[in-house]
CSV table of C-alpha atoms and ligand atoms in Angstrom, one decimal:
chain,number,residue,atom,x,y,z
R,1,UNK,CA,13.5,-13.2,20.8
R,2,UNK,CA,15.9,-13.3,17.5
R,3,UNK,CA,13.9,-13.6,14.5
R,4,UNK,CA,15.3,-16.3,11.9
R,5,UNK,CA,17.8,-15.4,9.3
R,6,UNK,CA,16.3,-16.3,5.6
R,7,UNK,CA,17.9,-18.8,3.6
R,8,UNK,CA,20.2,-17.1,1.2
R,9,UNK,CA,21.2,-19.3,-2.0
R,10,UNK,CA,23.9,-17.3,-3.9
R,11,UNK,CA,24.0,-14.1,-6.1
R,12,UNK,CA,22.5,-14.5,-9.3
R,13,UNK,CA,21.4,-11.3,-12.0
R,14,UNK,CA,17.9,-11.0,-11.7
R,15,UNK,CA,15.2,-8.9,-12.3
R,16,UNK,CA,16.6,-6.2,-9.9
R,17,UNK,CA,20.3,-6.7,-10.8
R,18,UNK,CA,23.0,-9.0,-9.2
R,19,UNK,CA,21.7,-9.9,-5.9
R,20,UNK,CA,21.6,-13.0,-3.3
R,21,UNK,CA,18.6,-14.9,-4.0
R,22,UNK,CA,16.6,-17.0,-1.5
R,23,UNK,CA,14.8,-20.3,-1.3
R,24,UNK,CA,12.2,-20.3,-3.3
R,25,UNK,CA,9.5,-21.8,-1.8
R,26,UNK,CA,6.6,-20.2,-0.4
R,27,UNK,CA,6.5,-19.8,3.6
R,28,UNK,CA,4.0,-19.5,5.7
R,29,UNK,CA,4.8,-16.0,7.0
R,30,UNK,CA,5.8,-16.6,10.8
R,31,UNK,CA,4.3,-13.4,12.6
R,32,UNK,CA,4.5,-15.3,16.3
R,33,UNK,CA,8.4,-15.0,15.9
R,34,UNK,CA,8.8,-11.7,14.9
R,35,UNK,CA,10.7,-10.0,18.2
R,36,UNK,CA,9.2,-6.7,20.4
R,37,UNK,CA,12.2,-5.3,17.8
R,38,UNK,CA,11.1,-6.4,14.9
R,39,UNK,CA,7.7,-4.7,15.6
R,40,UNK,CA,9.0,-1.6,17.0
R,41,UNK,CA,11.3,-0.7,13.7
R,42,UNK,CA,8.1,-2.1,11.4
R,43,UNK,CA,6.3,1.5,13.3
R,44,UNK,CA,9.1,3.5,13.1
R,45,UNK,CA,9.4,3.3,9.6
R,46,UNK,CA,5.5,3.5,9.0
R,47,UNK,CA,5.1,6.8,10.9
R,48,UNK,CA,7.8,7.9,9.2
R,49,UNK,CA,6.9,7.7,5.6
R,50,UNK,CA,3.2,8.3,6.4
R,51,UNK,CA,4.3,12.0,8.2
R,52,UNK,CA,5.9,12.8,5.1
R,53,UNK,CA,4.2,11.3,2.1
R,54,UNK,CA,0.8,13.1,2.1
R,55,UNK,CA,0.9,15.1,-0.8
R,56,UNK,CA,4.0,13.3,-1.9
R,57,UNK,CA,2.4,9.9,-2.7
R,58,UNK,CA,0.2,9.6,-5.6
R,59,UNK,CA,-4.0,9.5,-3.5
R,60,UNK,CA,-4.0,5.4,-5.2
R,61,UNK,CA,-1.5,4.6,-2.7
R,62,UNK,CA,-2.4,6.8,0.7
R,63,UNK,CA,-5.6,4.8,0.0
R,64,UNK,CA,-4.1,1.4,0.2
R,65,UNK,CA,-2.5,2.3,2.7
R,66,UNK,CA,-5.4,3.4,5.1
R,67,UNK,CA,-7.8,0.5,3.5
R,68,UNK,CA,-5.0,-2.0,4.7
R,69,UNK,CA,-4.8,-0.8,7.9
R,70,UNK,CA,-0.9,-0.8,7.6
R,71,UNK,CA,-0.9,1.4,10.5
R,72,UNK,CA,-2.7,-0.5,13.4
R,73,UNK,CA,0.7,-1.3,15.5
R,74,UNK,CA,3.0,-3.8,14.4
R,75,UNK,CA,3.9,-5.8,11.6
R,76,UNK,CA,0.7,-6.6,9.5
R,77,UNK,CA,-0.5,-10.0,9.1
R,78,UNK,CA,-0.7,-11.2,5.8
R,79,UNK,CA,-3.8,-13.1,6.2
R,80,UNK,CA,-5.7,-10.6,7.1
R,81,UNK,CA,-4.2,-8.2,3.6
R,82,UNK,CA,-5.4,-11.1,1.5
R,83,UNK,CA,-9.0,-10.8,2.8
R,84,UNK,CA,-8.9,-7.5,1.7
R,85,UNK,CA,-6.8,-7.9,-1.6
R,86,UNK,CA,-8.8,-11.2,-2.5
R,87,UNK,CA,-12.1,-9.5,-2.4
R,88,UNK,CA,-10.4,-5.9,-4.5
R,89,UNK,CA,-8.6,-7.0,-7.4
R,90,UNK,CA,-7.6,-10.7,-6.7
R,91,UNK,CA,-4.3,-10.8,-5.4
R,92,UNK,CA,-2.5,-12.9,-3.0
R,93,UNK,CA,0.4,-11.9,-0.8
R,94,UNK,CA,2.7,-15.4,-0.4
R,95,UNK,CA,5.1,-15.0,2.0
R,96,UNK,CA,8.8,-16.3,0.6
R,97,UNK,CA,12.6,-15.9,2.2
R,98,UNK,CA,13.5,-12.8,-0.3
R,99,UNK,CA,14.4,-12.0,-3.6
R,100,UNK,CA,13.3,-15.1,-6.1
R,101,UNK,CA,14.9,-16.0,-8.9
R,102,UNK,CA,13.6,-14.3,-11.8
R,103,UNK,CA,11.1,-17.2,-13.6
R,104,UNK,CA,9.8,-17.8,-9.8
R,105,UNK,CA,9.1,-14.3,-9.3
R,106,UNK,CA,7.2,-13.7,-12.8
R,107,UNK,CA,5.3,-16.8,-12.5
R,108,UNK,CA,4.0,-15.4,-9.3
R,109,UNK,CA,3.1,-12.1,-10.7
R,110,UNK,CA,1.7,-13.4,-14.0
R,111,UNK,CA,-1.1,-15.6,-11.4
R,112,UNK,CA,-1.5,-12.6,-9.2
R,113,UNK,CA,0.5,-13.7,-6.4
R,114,UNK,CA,3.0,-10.9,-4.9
R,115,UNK,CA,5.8,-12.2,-3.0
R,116,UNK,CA,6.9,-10.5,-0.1
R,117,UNK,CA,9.8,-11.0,2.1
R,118,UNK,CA,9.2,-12.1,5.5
R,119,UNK,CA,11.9,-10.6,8.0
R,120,UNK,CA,12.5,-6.9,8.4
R,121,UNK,CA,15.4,-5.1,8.6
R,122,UNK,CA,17.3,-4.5,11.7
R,123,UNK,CA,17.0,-1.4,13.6
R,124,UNK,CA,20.5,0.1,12.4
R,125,UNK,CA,19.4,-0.1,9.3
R,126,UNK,CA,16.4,2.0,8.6
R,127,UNK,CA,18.0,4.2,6.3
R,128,UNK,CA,19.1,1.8,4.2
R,129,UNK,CA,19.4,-2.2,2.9
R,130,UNK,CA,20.3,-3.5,-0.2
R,131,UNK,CA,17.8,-5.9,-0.6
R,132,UNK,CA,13.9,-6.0,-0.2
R,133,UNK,CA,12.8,-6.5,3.0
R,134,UNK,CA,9.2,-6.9,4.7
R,135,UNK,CA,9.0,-3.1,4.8
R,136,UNK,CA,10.1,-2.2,1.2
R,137,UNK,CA,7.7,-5.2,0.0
R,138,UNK,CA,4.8,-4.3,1.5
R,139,UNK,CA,4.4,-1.3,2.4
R,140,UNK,CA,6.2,-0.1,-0.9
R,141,UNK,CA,4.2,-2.7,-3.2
R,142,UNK,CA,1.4,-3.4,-2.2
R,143,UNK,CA,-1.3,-0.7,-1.3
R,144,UNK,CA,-1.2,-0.2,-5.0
R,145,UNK,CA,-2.3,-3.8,-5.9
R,146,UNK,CA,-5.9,-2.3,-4.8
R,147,UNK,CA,-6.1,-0.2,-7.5
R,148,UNK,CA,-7.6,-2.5,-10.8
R,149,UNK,CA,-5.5,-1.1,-13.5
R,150,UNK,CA,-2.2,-1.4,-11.8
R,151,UNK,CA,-3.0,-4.3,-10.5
R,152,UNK,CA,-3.2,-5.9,-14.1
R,153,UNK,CA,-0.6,-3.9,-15.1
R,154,UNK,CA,2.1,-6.4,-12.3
R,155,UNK,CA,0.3,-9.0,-13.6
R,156,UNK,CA,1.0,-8.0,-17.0
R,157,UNK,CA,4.7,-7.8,-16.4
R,158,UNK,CA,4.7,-10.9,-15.2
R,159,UNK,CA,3.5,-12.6,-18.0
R,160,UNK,CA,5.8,-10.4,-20.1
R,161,UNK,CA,8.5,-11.6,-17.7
R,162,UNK,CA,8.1,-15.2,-18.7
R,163,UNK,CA,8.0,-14.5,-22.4
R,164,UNK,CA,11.5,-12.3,-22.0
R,165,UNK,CA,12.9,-15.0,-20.1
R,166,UNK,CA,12.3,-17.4,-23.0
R,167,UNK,CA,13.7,-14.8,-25.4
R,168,UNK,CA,16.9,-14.3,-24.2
R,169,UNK,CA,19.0,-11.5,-21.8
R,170,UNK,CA,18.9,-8.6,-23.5
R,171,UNK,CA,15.4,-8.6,-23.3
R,172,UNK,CA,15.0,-9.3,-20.0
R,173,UNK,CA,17.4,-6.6,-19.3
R,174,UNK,CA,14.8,-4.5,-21.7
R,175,UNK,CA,12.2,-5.4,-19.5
R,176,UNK,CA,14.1,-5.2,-16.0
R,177,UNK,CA,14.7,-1.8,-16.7
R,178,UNK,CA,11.1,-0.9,-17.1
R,179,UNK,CA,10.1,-2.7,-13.7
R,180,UNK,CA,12.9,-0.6,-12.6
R,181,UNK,CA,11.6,2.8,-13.7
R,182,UNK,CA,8.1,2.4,-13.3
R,183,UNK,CA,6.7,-0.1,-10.4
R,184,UNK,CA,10.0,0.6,-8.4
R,185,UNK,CA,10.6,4.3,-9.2
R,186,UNK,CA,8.1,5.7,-11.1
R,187,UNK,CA,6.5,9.0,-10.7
R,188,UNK,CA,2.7,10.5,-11.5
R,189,UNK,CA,1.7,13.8,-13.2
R,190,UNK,CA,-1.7,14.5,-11.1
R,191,UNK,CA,-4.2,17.0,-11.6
R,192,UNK,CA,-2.5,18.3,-7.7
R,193,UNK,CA,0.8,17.6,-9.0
R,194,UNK,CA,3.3,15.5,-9.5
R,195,UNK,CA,3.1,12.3,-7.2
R,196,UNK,CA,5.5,9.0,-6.5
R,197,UNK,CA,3.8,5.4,-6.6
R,198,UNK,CA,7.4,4.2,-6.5
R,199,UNK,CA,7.5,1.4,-4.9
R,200,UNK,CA,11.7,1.8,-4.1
R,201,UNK,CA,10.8,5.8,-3.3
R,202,UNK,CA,7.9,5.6,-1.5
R,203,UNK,CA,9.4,2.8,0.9
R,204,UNK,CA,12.6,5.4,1.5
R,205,UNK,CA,12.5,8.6,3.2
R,206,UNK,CA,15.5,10.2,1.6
R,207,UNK,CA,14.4,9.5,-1.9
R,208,UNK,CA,10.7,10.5,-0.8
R,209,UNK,CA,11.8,13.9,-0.8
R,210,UNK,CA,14.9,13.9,-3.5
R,211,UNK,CA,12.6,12.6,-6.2
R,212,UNK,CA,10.3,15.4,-6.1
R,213,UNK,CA,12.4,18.3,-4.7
R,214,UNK,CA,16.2,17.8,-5.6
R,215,UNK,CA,17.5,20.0,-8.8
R,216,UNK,CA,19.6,17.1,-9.6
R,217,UNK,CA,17.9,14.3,-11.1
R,218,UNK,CA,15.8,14.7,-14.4
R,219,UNK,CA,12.4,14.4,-14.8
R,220,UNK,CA,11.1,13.0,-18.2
R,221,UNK,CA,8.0,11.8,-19.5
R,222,UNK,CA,7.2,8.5,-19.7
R,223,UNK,CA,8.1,7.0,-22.9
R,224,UNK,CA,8.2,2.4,-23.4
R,225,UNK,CA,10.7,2.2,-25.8
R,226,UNK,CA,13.0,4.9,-23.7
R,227,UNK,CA,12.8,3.7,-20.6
R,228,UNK,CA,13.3,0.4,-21.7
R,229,UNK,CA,16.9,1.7,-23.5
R,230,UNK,CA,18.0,3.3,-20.0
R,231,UNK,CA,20.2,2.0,-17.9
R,232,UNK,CA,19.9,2.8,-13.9
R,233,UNK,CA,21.6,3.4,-10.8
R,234,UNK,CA,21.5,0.7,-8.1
R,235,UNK,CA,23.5,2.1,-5.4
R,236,UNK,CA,22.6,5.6,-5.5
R,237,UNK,CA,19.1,7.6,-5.8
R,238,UNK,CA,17.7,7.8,-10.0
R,239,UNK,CA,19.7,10.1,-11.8
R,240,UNK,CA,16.3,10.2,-13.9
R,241,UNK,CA,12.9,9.7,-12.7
R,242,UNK,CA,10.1,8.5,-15.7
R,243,UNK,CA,6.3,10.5,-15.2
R,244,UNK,CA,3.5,8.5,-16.2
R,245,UNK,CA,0.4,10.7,-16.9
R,246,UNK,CA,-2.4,7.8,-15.4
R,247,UNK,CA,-1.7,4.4,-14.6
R,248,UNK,CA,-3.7,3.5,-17.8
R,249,UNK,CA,-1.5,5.0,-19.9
R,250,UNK,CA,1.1,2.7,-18.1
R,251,UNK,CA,-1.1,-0.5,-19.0
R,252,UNK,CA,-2.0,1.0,-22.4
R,253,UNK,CA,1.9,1.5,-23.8
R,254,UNK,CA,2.7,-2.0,-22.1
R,255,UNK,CA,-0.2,-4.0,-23.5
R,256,UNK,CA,1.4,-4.9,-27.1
R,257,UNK,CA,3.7,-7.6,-27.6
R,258,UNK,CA,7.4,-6.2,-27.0
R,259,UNK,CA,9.1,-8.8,-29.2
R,260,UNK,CA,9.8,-6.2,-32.3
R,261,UNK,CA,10.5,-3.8,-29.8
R,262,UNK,CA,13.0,-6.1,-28.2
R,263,UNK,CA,14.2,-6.6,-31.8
R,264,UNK,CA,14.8,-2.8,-32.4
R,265,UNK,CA,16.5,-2.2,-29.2
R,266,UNK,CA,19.3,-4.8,-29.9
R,267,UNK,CA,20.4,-2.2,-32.9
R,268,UNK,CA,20.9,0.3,-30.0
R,269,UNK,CA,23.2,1.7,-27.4
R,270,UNK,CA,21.2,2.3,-24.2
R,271,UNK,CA,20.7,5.5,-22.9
R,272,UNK,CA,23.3,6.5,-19.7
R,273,UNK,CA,21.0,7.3,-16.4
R,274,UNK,CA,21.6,10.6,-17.1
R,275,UNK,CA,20.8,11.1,-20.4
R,276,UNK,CA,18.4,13.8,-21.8
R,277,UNK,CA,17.7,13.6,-25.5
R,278,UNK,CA,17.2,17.1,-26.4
R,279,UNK,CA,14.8,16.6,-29.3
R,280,UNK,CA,12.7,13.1,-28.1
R,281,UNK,CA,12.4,13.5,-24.4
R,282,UNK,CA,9.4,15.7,-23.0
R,283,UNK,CA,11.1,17.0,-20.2
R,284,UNK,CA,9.3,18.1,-16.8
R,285,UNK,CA,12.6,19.1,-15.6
R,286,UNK,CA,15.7,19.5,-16.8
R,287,UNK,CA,18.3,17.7,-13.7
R,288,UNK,CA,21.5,20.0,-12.7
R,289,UNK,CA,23.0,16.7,-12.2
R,290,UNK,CA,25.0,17.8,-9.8
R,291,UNK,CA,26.9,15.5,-7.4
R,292,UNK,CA,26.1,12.5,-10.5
R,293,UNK,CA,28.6,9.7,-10.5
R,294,UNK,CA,28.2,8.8,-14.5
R,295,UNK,CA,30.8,5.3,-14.4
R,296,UNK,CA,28.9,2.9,-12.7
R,297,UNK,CA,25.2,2.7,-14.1
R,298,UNK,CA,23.6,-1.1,-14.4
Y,301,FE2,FE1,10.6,-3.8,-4.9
């Protein structure tokens, strides 16, 4: 049976760069369609990631994982997350036809609704797919909306999100940038190490490993007002990956208002992808760089 193909609208910049957006209404998510395929690559990418991301992925999000039972064969149903996220922190998984346009998708956050695409990608495509999918979506995003403080924290961004939107495009691009480098690429500093919670890494297996074990990309600590200055790479793994030390601290830097920070950032250049600024950045490791294409960062 073929699954049916979401309903594209048109490429629009968004939150996560130029990209087709979708209908934005909420769907009901329809699991009885999904074919024997569909299934087959939702497991094939599970076992996948979970062989490799023990000790890899931050504890928070092997948790959700198990506590979702993300594993039990076939695509999840997303009734049966909600009972479990309803009851944790108060979030709702609404299914929709992908990416949203930005004011939908913060309105959704800001009210503790995550949305997550529907359809998965096909099976040539494992590797790689330029947009969210039903794998990247939830198995990237949500086993971390169990955990209380990052789990205000996306509803915190949403609410900033609405406020940006009002204030104009350079500070959404301000704020796109920290979505960017923190609930889509972000790495941990545990007491066992240093951990993704990624959302974009943990849902890949190539940039599962690179994050953590490649020479090339830096490694900085994170920093609002500097991550919020650097630009990023869209069609290529991070040239620099931002280490939060807790997921408070990540709630804690984000909870003032970012209006005079928007302010000060108009004044500046942003920071290339690359960049490591010798006397600000506390720097877990120093990226060779090697292989960097430096002409095309968003
Ligand atoms: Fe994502």
């Amino acid at each position: 049976m073929e699954t049916a193909t979401p309903r594209k609208v048109e490429h629009q910049q968004t939150d996560r760069g130029y990209v087709p957006v979708y209908a934005t209404g909420v769907v009901e998510q329809p699991w009885s369609s999904y074919s024997r395929t569909d299934h087959e690559v939702w497991d094939t990418l599970f076992a996948r990631q979970c062989e490799m991301l023990p000790g890899r992925a931050c504890q928070e999000f092997l948790d959700g994982v198990k506590k979702f039972g993300l594993g039990d064969g076939g695509i999840p149903k997303f009734a049966d997350i909600n009972q479990v996220l309803a009851k944790a922190t108060g979030w709702e998984l609404v299914a929709v036809e992908g990416l949203l346009p930005d004011e939908v998708f913060f309105d959704h956050l800001a009210n503790r609704r995550f949305p997550v695409s529907w359809w998965i990608r096909k099976p040539e495509q494992l590797d790689y797919l330029s947009e969210p999918d039903l794998f990247h979506d939830l198995f990237g995003h949500v086993p971390l909306l169990l955990n209380p403080v990052f789990a205000d924290y996306m509803q915190a961004y949403g609410r900033g999100g609405m406020k940006a939107h009002a204030i104009g495009p350079e500070a959404l691009m301000n704020l796109t940038r920290l979505y960017w480098y923190t609930v889509e690429f972000g790495l941990i500093d545990t007491r066992e190490g240093m951990r993704i919670y990624g959302a974009g890494i943990v849902s890949s297996k190539g940039e599962s490993i690179y994050c953590l074990d490649a020479d090339a990309p830096n490694r900085i600590g994170f920093d609002l007002e500097r991550v919020m200055n650097t630009r990023y790479r869209i069609d290529t793994y991070q040239q620099t990956y931002f280490v939060i030390d807790s997921f408070e601290q990540l709630f804690e830097a984000t909870t003032p208002d970012f209006t005079p920070i928007y302010a000060r950032l108009r004044e500046k250049t942003p920071h290339a992808a690359a960049d490591v600024l010798e006397d600000a950045d506390r720097v877990f490791h120093y990226g060779s760089h090697e292989g960097f294409a430096t002409n095309a960062d968003t």
